[in-house]
Coordinates of C-alpha atoms in Angstrom, one line a residue:
Chain A
M1 CA 18.2 28.1 67.0
T2 CA 17.0 29.4 70.0
D3 CA 16.0 25.5 71.2
Q4 CA 19.7 24.6 71.3
T5 CA 21.0 28.1 72.9
P6 CA 22.0 27.2 76.3
P7 CA 20.7 29.4 79.1
V8 CA 22.3 32.3 80.0
T9 CA 23.2 31.6 83.9
G10 CA 24.3 27.6 85.5
A11 CA 25.6 24.4 83.4
K12 CA 23.2 22.1 83.3
P13 CA 21.1 21.2 79.9
L14 CA 17.4 21.6 80.3
R15 CA 14.8 19.3 79.5
A16 CA 12.9 19.9 76.4
D17 CA 9.7 21.3 79.1
A18 CA 11.8 23.3 80.7
R19 CA 13.8 25.0 77.7
R20 CA 9.7 25.3 76.1
N21 CA 8.9 27.5 79.4
R22 CA 12.0 29.3 79.1
A23 CA 11.7 30.2 75.6
R24 CA 7.9 31.3 75.8
L25 CA 9.0 33.3 79.4
L26 CA 11.9 35.1 77.3
E27 CA 8.6 35.8 74.5
V28 CA 7.0 37.1 77.0
A29 CA 9.7 39.4 78.8
E30 CA 10.3 41.2 75.6
E31 CA 6.5 41.6 75.1
V32 CA 6.2 43.3 78.4
F33 CA 9.6 45.4 78.6
T34 CA 8.8 46.2 75.0
E35 CA 5.6 47.5 75.8
R36 CA 5.8 48.7 79.0
G37 CA 9.7 49.6 79.0
T38 CA 12.7 47.4 80.9
G39 CA 11.3 49.5 84.2
A40 CA 8.6 46.5 84.5
S41 CA 8.3 44.0 86.9
T42 CA 9.4 40.3 87.0
E43 CA 5.6 39.6 88.6
E44 CA 4.0 41.4 85.5
I45 CA 6.0 39.2 83.3
A46 CA 5.0 35.9 85.4
R47 CA 1.5 37.4 85.0
H48 CA 1.6 37.3 81.4
A49 CA 2.8 34.3 80.9
N50 CA 0.2 33.1 82.9
V51 CA 3.3 31.1 85.4
G52 CA 4.3 31.6 89.0
I53 CA 6.6 33.7 90.0
A54 CA 8.8 30.9 91.7
T55 CA 8.7 29.5 87.8
V56 CA 10.5 32.6 86.7
F57 CA 12.6 33.1 89.8
R58 CA 14.0 29.5 88.2
H59 CA 15.0 30.2 85.0
F60 CA 16.1 33.7 85.3
P61 CA 17.1 34.1 89.4
T62 CA 17.2 37.9 88.7
K63 CA 15.3 40.7 86.6
E64 CA 18.3 41.4 85.1
A65 CA 19.5 37.7 84.3
L66 CA 15.9 38.2 82.9
L67 CA 16.8 41.1 80.5
E68 CA 20.0 40.1 79.5
A69 CA 18.6 36.9 79.0
V70 CA 15.8 38.8 76.1
L71 CA 18.9 41.2 74.9
V72 CA 21.0 38.1 74.1
R73 CA 17.8 37.0 72.2
R74 CA 17.4 39.6 70.2
L75 CA 21.0 40.0 68.9
E76 CA 20.8 36.5 67.9
R77 CA 17.5 36.8 66.2
L78 CA 19.2 39.3 64.0
A79 CA 22.3 37.6 63.0
E80 CA 19.9 35.2 61.7
E81 CA 18.0 37.8 60.0
G82 CA 21.3 38.8 58.7
L83 CA 22.1 35.1 57.6
R84 CA 18.4 35.2 55.9
L85 CA 18.9 38.5 53.9
A86 CA 22.1 36.9 53.0
A87 CA 20.7 34.6 51.0
E88 CA 17.4 35.5 49.7
I89 CA 18.5 39.5 48.9
G90 CA 22.6 38.4 47.7
P91 CA 25.1 39.9 47.9
T92 CA 25.0 43.7 46.5
G93 CA 22.2 44.2 49.2
A94 CA 22.3 42.6 51.8
L95 CA 24.8 44.3 53.5
F96 CA 22.1 47.3 53.8
A97 CA 19.5 45.6 54.3
F98 CA 20.8 44.7 57.1
F99 CA 22.5 48.1 58.5
D100 CA 19.1 48.8 58.2
L101 CA 17.3 46.5 60.2
V102 CA 20.0 47.0 63.4
V103 CA 19.5 51.0 63.2
D104 CA 15.8 50.7 62.8
Q105 CA 15.3 47.3 65.4
S106 CA 18.2 49.9 67.5
P107 CA 15.8 52.0 70.3
V108 CA 14.3 48.8 71.4
K109 CA 18.0 46.6 71.9
N110 CA 19.6 50.4 73.3
A111 CA 17.0 50.5 76.4
F112 CA 18.2 46.7 77.5
A113 CA 21.5 47.0 76.8
A114 CA 21.2 50.5 79.3
A115 CA 18.8 48.9 81.5
L116 CA 21.3 46.6 81.9
A117 CA 24.5 48.7 82.4
G118 CA 22.3 50.7 85.0
A119 CA 22.0 47.8 87.1
G120 CA 25.6 47.2 87.0
V121 CA 25.4 44.5 84.0
D122 CA 28.8 44.3 81.9
V123 CA 26.5 44.5 78.9
R124 CA 29.9 43.9 76.6
A125 CA 30.5 40.5 78.7
A126 CA 27.5 39.2 78.5
T127 CA 26.6 39.1 74.9
S128 CA 30.3 38.2 74.1
E129 CA 28.5 34.9 72.8
A130 CA 25.7 36.8 70.4
G131 CA 28.3 39.2 69.3
R132 CA 31.1 37.1 67.8
A133 CA 27.9 35.0 66.2
M134 CA 26.8 38.8 64.8
G135 CA 30.9 39.6 64.0
E136 CA 30.7 36.0 62.0
V137 CA 26.9 37.6 60.0
L138 CA 28.5 40.4 59.9
T139 CA 31.9 39.0 58.0
E140 CA 29.5 37.4 55.2
L141 CA 27.9 40.3 54.4
L142 CA 30.8 42.6 54.2
D143 CA 33.2 40.4 52.6
G144 CA 29.4 39.6 49.9
A145 CA 29.3 43.3 49.2
Q146 CA 32.7 43.8 48.5
R147 CA 33.2 41.4 46.5
A148 CA 29.9 42.5 43.9
G149 CA 31.9 45.9 44.1
V150 CA 28.6 47.8 46.0
V151 CA 31.0 48.8 49.6
R152 CA 34.5 50.5 50.0
R153 CA 36.8 47.3 49.7
D154 CA 38.9 49.1 52.8
L155 CA 36.4 48.5 55.0
E156 CA 37.2 46.4 57.9
V157 CA 34.6 44.1 60.4
P158 CA 35.6 46.3 63.6
E159 CA 34.9 49.2 61.8
L160 CA 31.8 48.0 60.7
T161 CA 30.5 47.2 64.2
A162 CA 31.3 50.1 64.7
I163 CA 29.9 52.2 62.8
L164 CA 26.3 50.0 63.4
V165 CA 27.0 51.6 67.2
G166 CA 27.8 55.0 66.2
T167 CA 24.9 55.3 63.6
C168 CA 22.4 53.6 66.4
R169 CA 23.4 56.5 68.7
M170 CA 22.7 58.8 65.8
M171 CA 19.1 57.5 65.4
E172 CA 19.3 57.5 69.7
H173 CA 19.5 61.3 69.6
L174 CA 17.5 62.0 66.6
D175 CA 14.5 59.9 67.9
G176 CA 12.1 61.8 67.1
H177 CA 13.5 63.8 64.8
P178 CA 12.4 61.4 61.6
E179 CA 13.4 63.4 58.4
A180 CA 16.7 64.3 60.0
A181 CA 17.6 61.4 61.0
K182 CA 16.9 59.8 57.2
R183 CA 19.2 62.0 56.4
A184 CA 21.9 60.9 59.4
R185 CA 21.5 57.4 58.0
A186 CA 22.1 58.6 54.4
V187 CA 25.7 59.9 54.9
V188 CA 26.5 56.4 56.7
R189 CA 25.7 54.9 54.1
D190 CA 26.5 56.2 51.4
G191 CA 30.0 56.9 53.5
L192 CA 30.1 53.2 53.2
K193 CA 29.9 52.9 49.4
A194 CA 32.5 52.2 46.7
C195 CA 32.4 56.1 46.0
P196 CA 34.2 56.6 42.1
Chain B
M1 CA 35.6 84.5 76.2
T2 CA 36.1 83.0 79.5
D3 CA 36.3 85.7 81.2
Q4 CA 32.7 86.7 80.3
T5 CA 30.7 83.6 81.3
P6 CA 28.6 83.9 83.6
P7 CA 29.4 80.5 86.9
V8 CA 27.0 78.0 86.2
T9 CA 25.6 78.4 89.5
G10 CA 24.8 81.5 91.9
A11 CA 23.0 84.3 90.3
K12 CA 26.2 86.8 91.7
P13 CA 27.9 88.3 89.0
L14 CA 31.9 87.7 90.2
R15 CA 34.3 90.6 90.7
A16 CA 37.3 90.5 88.7
D17 CA 39.4 88.4 91.5
A18 CA 37.2 85.7 92.1
R19 CA 36.4 85.5 88.1
R20 CA 40.3 84.5 88.0
N21 CA 40.6 82.4 90.6
R22 CA 37.8 80.5 89.0
A23 CA 39.6 80.9 85.7
R24 CA 42.5 79.3 87.4
L25 CA 40.5 76.3 89.5
L26 CA 38.9 75.3 86.2
E27 CA 42.4 75.6 84.4
V28 CA 43.8 73.2 86.8
A29 CA 40.6 71.4 87.3
E30 CA 40.7 70.2 83.6
E31 CA 44.2 69.5 83.7
V32 CA 44.1 66.7 86.4
F33 CA 40.5 65.2 85.8
T34 CA 42.5 64.6 82.2
E35 CA 45.5 63.3 83.6
R36 CA 44.0 61.5 86.1
G37 CA 40.4 60.3 85.6
T38 CA 37.5 62.4 86.5
G39 CA 37.8 60.2 89.7
A40 CA 40.3 62.5 91.3
S41 CA 39.0 64.2 94.3
T42 CA 38.7 68.1 95.0
E43 CA 41.0 68.3 97.5
E44 CA 43.7 66.7 94.5
I45 CA 42.7 69.9 92.8
A46 CA 42.9 72.4 95.8
R47 CA 46.3 71.2 95.9
H48 CA 47.7 71.4 92.6
A49 CA 45.7 75.2 93.0
N50 CA 48.0 75.8 95.9
V51 CA 44.8 76.7 97.8
G52 CA 42.6 75.7 100.5
I53 CA 40.2 73.8 99.8
A54 CA 37.5 76.5 101.0
T55 CA 38.2 78.3 98.4
V56 CA 37.6 75.3 95.8
F57 CA 34.2 75.1 97.5
R58 CA 33.0 78.8 97.6
H59 CA 33.4 78.2 93.5
F60 CA 31.7 75.2 92.9
P61 CA 29.5 73.6 96.1
T62 CA 30.0 70.1 95.2
K63 CA 32.4 67.7 92.7
E64 CA 29.4 67.5 90.2
A65 CA 29.3 71.3 89.4
L66 CA 33.2 71.2 89.3
L67 CA 32.8 68.2 86.6
E68 CA 29.5 70.4 84.6
A69 CA 31.5 73.6 84.5
V70 CA 34.8 72.1 83.2
L71 CA 33.1 70.2 80.7
V72 CA 31.6 73.5 79.8
R73 CA 34.3 75.4 79.2
R74 CA 35.7 72.2 77.2
L75 CA 32.4 72.9 75.3
E76 CA 32.8 76.8 75.1
R77 CA 36.2 76.3 73.6
L78 CA 35.8 74.0 71.7
A79 CA 33.1 77.1 69.7
E80 CA 35.5 79.6 69.6
E81 CA 37.8 76.6 68.3
G82 CA 35.4 76.4 65.3
L83 CA 34.7 80.1 64.5
R84 CA 38.5 80.5 65.1
L85 CA 38.3 77.2 62.1
A86 CA 36.1 79.1 59.5
A87 CA 37.8 82.8 59.8
E88 CA 41.5 81.0 59.0
I89 CA 41.1 77.9 57.0
G90 CA 37.9 79.5 54.7
P91 CA 34.6 77.2 53.8
T92 CA 36.2 74.3 52.1
G93 CA 38.0 72.5 55.1
A94 CA 36.9 74.3 58.4
L95 CA 33.3 72.1 58.2
F96 CA 35.9 68.8 58.3
A97 CA 38.4 70.1 60.3
F98 CA 36.1 71.2 62.7
F99 CA 35.1 67.5 62.6
D100 CA 38.0 66.1 62.4
L101 CA 38.7 68.6 65.8
V102 CA 35.6 67.1 67.8
V103 CA 35.9 63.4 67.3
D104 CA 39.4 63.6 68.5
Q105 CA 38.3 65.4 71.6
S106 CA 35.9 62.9 72.2
P107 CA 36.8 60.6 74.2
V108 CA 37.8 63.4 77.0
K109 CA 34.8 64.7 77.1
N110 CA 33.1 61.4 77.3
A111 CA 34.7 60.7 80.4
F112 CA 33.6 63.6 81.7
A113 CA 30.2 63.3 80.5
A114 CA 30.1 59.7 81.8
A115 CA 31.5 60.9 85.2
L116 CA 28.1 63.8 85.7
A117 CA 25.5 61.1 84.0
G118 CA 27.0 59.0 86.5
A119 CA 26.9 61.1 89.4
G120 CA 22.8 61.8 87.9
V121 CA 23.5 65.1 86.3
D122 CA 21.3 65.7 83.1
V123 CA 24.2 66.5 81.1
R124 CA 22.3 67.6 77.8
A125 CA 20.7 70.5 80.4
A126 CA 23.8 71.6 81.7
T127 CA 25.3 71.5 79.1
S128 CA 22.3 73.4 77.2
E129 CA 23.8 76.9 76.8
A130 CA 27.4 75.4 75.7
G131 CA 25.5 73.9 73.4
R132 CA 23.8 76.2 71.9
A133 CA 26.8 78.2 71.5
M134 CA 28.2 75.1 69.4
G135 CA 25.0 74.9 67.5
E136 CA 25.7 78.5 66.5
V137 CA 29.5 77.2 65.0
L138 CA 28.0 74.4 63.6
T139 CA 25.4 76.3 62.1
E140 CA 28.1 78.6 60.2
L141 CA 30.6 75.7 58.7
L142 CA 27.7 73.8 57.4
D143 CA 26.2 76.9 56.0
G144 CA 29.6 77.5 54.4
A145 CA 30.9 73.8 53.0
Q146 CA 27.4 73.8 51.2
R147 CA 27.8 77.1 49.6
A148 CA 31.4 75.9 48.7
G149 CA 30.0 73.1 47.7
V150 CA 31.9 70.7 49.5
V151 CA 29.3 69.0 51.9
R152 CA 26.0 67.9 50.5
R153 CA 22.9 70.2 50.3
D154 CA 20.3 68.3 52.0
L155 CA 22.1 68.0 55.2
E156 CA 20.9 70.1 58.6
V157 CA 22.1 70.8 61.8
P158 CA 20.2 68.3 64.1
E159 CA 21.3 66.0 62.2
L160 CA 25.2 67.0 61.4
T161 CA 25.5 66.8 65.4
A162 CA 23.7 63.1 65.8
I163 CA 26.4 62.5 63.5
L164 CA 29.2 64.3 65.5
V165 CA 28.0 62.5 68.9
G166 CA 27.7 59.2 67.0
T167 CA 31.5 59.2 65.8
C168 CA 33.1 59.7 69.0
R169 CA 30.5 56.9 69.9
M170 CA 31.9 55.4 67.1
M171 CA 35.9 56.3 68.2
E172 CA 35.2 55.4 71.6
H173 CA 34.3 51.5 70.1
L174 CA 37.6 51.5 68.5
D175 CA 39.0 52.7 72.0
G176 CA 42.9 51.6 70.7
H177 CA 42.5 50.4 67.2
P178 CA 43.7 53.4 65.5
E179 CA 43.5 52.1 61.6
A180 CA 40.1 50.5 62.4
A181 CA 39.8 53.9 63.8
K182 CA 40.4 55.9 60.9
R183 CA 38.5 54.4 58.6
A184 CA 34.9 54.2 60.3
R185 CA 35.6 58.3 60.3
A186 CA 37.2 58.1 56.3
V187 CA 33.1 56.5 55.9
V188 CA 31.9 59.5 57.5
R189 CA 33.5 61.9 56.5
D190 CA 33.0 60.6 52.7
G191 CA 29.3 60.2 53.6
L192 CA 29.0 64.0 55.0
K193 CA 30.4 64.9 51.3
A194 CA 28.7 66.1 48.0
C195 CA 29.2 63.0 46.7
P196 CA 28.5 63.2 42.3

């Protein structure tokens, strides 16, 4: 799916080699930003990717565009993971497995989102496409879990999304306190369940 | 309790009339910020309080200092409310009543906190005193609820605090969707309960 992803900026379709270069740059950028923080420079990324700075700028005219593309890619990959879980684990466990996956990945996602918001980017608008894909996956997982009777039946996707966002915020608040974080997560997970 | 609150800036104790002026200014400032948004100017607040701008600046040298004091006052009042609930409702219902109170007030609190963070203020540090008072109230409410058997026994104050913060984030995400917000809140509340 990554190969078919349209570029965030610019309307012209990319040729196959340009697409590959872009995908490789994104991969390196994600690694560098994750390891060194979102303060890492575009020059650093060019160096790690073994390309000139001009190549980076051809694909991503600003650092914000690059950060935005990395965030979108992460969200897309997360949505793909959700579909994979639904197929592999089945409806009884897939929603909770996905919940854990999203919550575990949240520190890095939050760092990207905060860096973008700090640069004045409207994160919600920038990720609306990836957000839609995420919404579809959540619909499928929630529907399966409710039919399997493992999640409360009154729950809908908007609040499930908000619950994920809020739980990520809890984890951020409890950064460095893994035992407390585990208990906070258990509270939300248990609340999602179809309690007698 | 408000009268005994030391000023946030300045070490000298205030005389009684200066304290009253300060308290009145804070009251007006809270009203104006809540009604017109945190973008309201110090001049507007002086006008509403019927004092000169110099009087405002004598108590609060910057708008950030004023916003900070309003946020601290809100948190202090919230902590006082918590103690009142414990005394009036008793341990079976007080924690959940307080939970609802905090969550209901969160949009305004978030607006203050966001305005402060936007102005470069370290909100956590600025509210550390009020945060301590809040922690004490939460300890009392949680302890009572656990002894009454209405809240899971493994829960501790750090994650309870994080759960409050995260639930406020959920409400922010669901702003304008009251039904979904109600269901999200029910998920967390049910998760807090001592489930069989």
